[in-house]
Each structure stands twice: as structure tokens, then as C-alpha cells.
Short mmCIF file of C-alpha atoms in Angstrom, two decimals:
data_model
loop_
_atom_site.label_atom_id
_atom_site.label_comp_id
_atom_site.label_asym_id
_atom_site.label_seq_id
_atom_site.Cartn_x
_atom_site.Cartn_y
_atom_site.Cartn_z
CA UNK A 1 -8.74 11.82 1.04
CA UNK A 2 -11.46 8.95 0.18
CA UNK A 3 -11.32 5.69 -1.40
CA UNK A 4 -13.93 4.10 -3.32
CA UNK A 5 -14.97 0.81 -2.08
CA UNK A 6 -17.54 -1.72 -2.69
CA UNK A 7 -18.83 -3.45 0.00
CA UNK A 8 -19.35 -7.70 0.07
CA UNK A 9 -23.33 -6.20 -0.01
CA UNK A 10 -22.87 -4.62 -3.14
CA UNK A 11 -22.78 -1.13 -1.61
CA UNK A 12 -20.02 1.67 -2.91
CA UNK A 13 -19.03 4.13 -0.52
CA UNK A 14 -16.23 6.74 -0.07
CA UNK A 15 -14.02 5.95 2.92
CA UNK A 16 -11.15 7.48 4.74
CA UNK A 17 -7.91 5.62 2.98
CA UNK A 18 -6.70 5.27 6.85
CA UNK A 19 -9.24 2.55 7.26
CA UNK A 20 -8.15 1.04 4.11
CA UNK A 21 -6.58 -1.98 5.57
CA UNK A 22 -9.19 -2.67 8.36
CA UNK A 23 -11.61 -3.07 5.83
CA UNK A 24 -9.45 -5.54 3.88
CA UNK A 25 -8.23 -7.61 6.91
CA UNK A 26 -12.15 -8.13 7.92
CA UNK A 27 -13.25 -8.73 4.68
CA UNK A 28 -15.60 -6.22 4.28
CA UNK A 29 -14.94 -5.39 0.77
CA UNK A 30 -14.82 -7.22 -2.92
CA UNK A 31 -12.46 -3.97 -3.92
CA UNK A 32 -11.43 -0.80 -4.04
CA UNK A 33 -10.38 1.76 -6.83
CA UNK A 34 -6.58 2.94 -6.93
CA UNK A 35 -5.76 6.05 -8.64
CA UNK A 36 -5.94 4.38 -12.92
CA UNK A 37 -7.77 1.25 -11.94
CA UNK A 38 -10.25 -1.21 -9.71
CA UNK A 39 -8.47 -3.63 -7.34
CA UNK A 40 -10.41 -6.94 -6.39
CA UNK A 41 -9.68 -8.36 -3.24
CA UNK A 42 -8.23 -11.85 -3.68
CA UNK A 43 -7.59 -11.38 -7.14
CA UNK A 44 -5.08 -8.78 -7.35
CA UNK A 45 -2.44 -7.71 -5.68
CA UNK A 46 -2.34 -5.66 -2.90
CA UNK A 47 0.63 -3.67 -1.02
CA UNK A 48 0.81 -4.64 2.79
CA UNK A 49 2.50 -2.23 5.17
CA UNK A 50 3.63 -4.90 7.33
CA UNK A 51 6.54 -5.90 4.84
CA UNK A 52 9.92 -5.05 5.29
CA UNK A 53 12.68 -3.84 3.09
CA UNK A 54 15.38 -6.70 2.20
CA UNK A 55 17.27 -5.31 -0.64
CA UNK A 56 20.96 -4.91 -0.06
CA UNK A 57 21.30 -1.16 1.00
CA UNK A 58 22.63 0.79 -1.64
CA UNK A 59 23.14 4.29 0.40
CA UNK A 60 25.74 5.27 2.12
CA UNK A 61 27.38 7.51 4.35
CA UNK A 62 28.91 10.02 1.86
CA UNK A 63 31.32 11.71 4.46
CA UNK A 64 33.03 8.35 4.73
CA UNK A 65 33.36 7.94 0.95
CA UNK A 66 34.61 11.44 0.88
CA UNK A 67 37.63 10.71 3.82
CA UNK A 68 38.37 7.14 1.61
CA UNK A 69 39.09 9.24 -1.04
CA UNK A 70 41.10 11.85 0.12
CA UNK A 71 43.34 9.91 1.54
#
């Protein structure tokens, strides 16, 4: 599938959304357009896949809730 972009030289183009985040980390683009609206570099915010999950986990291992409560 293909993003929208628009290049720093005022150029819009359809790109593969697996060279997204190349394009970002080089600065080659102002923005991009999500699925309801335009995202400006710099301006808004963006999702990075390099983050990691730190909530408490919430899930667990329902065979052992189902032994604690038999017992």
C-alpha cells in the first residue's frame, strides 16, 4: 500500500509505507498523510517502532489461574 508524502522540494509522491521511516529519519519529507489527516514532520507526533512496551502486563497465564482456583 502507498503513502502520500511531500517532499522538502515541494514534490508529492506515493511511496511504499515500508520506506516510511527512512524517509523521516533523513529528512526527506515536510509530511505525510495518515488514513483521516496530514502529519507534519516536527510538528506532530509521530509513532516510532523503536519504543518498547512498559505498562505493567495485564495477561496472564489462564491455566495457572484456573489450578489457583480449583484448589
Amino acid at each position: 500500500m502507498g503513502i502520500l508524502v511531500l517532499f522538502k522540494d515541494n514534490i508529492y509522491d506515493v511511496v511504499a509505507d515500508e520506506h516510511l521511516d527512512e524517509l523521516i529519519a533523513e529528512h526527506r519529507i515536510i509530511g505525510f498523510h495518515r488514513s483521516t489527516e496530514w502529519v507534519q514532520i516536527g510538528r506532530d507526533p509521530l509513532r516510532s517502532a523503536k519504543t518498547e512496551y512498559r505498562a505493567k502486563e495485564r495477561r496472564s497465564d489462564s491455566k495457572s489461574r484456573e489450578t489457583a482456583s480449583s484448589h
